[in-house]
XYZ file of C-alpha atoms in Angstrom:
82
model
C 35.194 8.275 -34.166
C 38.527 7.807 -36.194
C 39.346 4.297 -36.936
C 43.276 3.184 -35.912
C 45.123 2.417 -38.680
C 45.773 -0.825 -37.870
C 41.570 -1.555 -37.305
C 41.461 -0.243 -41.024
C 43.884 -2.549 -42.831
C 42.134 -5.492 -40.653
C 38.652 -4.587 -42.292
C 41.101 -4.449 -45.562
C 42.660 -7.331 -45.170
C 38.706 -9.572 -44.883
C 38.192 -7.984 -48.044
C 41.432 -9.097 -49.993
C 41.100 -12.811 -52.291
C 43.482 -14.738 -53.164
C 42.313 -17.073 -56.284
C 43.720 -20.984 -56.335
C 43.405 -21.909 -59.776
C 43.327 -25.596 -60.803
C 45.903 -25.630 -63.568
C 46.570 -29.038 -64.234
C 46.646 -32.608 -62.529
C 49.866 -31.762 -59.577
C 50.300 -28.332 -60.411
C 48.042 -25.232 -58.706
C 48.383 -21.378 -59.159
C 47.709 -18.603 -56.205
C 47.764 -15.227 -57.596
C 45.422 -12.119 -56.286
C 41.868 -12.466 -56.839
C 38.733 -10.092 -57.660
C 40.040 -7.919 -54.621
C 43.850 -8.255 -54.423
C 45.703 -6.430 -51.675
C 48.205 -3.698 -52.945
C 50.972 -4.690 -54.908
C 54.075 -4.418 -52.229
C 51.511 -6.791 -49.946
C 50.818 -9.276 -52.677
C 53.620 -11.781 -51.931
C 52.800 -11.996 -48.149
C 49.127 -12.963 -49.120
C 50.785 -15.315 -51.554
C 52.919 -16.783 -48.785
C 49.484 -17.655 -46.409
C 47.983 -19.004 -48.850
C 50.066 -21.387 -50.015
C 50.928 -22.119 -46.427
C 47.343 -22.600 -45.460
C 47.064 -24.649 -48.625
C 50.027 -27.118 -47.465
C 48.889 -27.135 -44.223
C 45.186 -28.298 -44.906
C 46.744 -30.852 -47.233
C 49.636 -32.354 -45.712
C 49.348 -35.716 -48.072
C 50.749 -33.390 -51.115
C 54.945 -33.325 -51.242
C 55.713 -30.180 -52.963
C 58.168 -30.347 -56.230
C 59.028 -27.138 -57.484
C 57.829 -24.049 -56.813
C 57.981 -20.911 -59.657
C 57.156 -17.636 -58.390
C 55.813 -14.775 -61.047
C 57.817 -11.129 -60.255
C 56.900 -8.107 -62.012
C 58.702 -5.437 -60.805
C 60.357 -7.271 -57.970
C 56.923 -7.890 -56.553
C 55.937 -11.647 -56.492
C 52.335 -11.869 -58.336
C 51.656 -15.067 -58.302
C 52.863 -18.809 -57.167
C 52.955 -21.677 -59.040
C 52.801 -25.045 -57.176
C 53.529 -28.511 -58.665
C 52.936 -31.787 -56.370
C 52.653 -35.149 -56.073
């Protein structure tokens, strides 16, 4: 049985991680994890994460945000709150 492709990059896509690291009192990292999706996907995983992030804690008001590019492709988020 061949898989669709789109069944394939769903199986993918449970295997991706997206790492939130702690760096400091207000201020939080999301870059790819052990398994990061490719490169050119990278700053959509960033995206929902951060989103599901904000959205789980809706008591934090964001104050800047500095996104990491290398090669045009976004590789990580930083996040500072309050």
């Amino acid at each position: 049985m061949v898989k669709l492709m789109e069944e394939q990059q769903l199986e993918n896509q449970n295997e991706i991680t997206i790492d939130r690291l702690e760096m400091g009192t207000g201020w939080v990292c999301f870059q790819g994890g052990e398994n990061p999706p490719p490169a050119n996907q990278l700053p959509y995983f960033l995206n929902d994460a951060l989103s599901n992030w904000l959205s789980r804690n809706p008591e934090f008001k964001v104050r800047t945000v500095l996104p990491v590019v290398v090669e045009g492709n976004t590789v990580a988020i930083n996040v500072w709150f309050e």
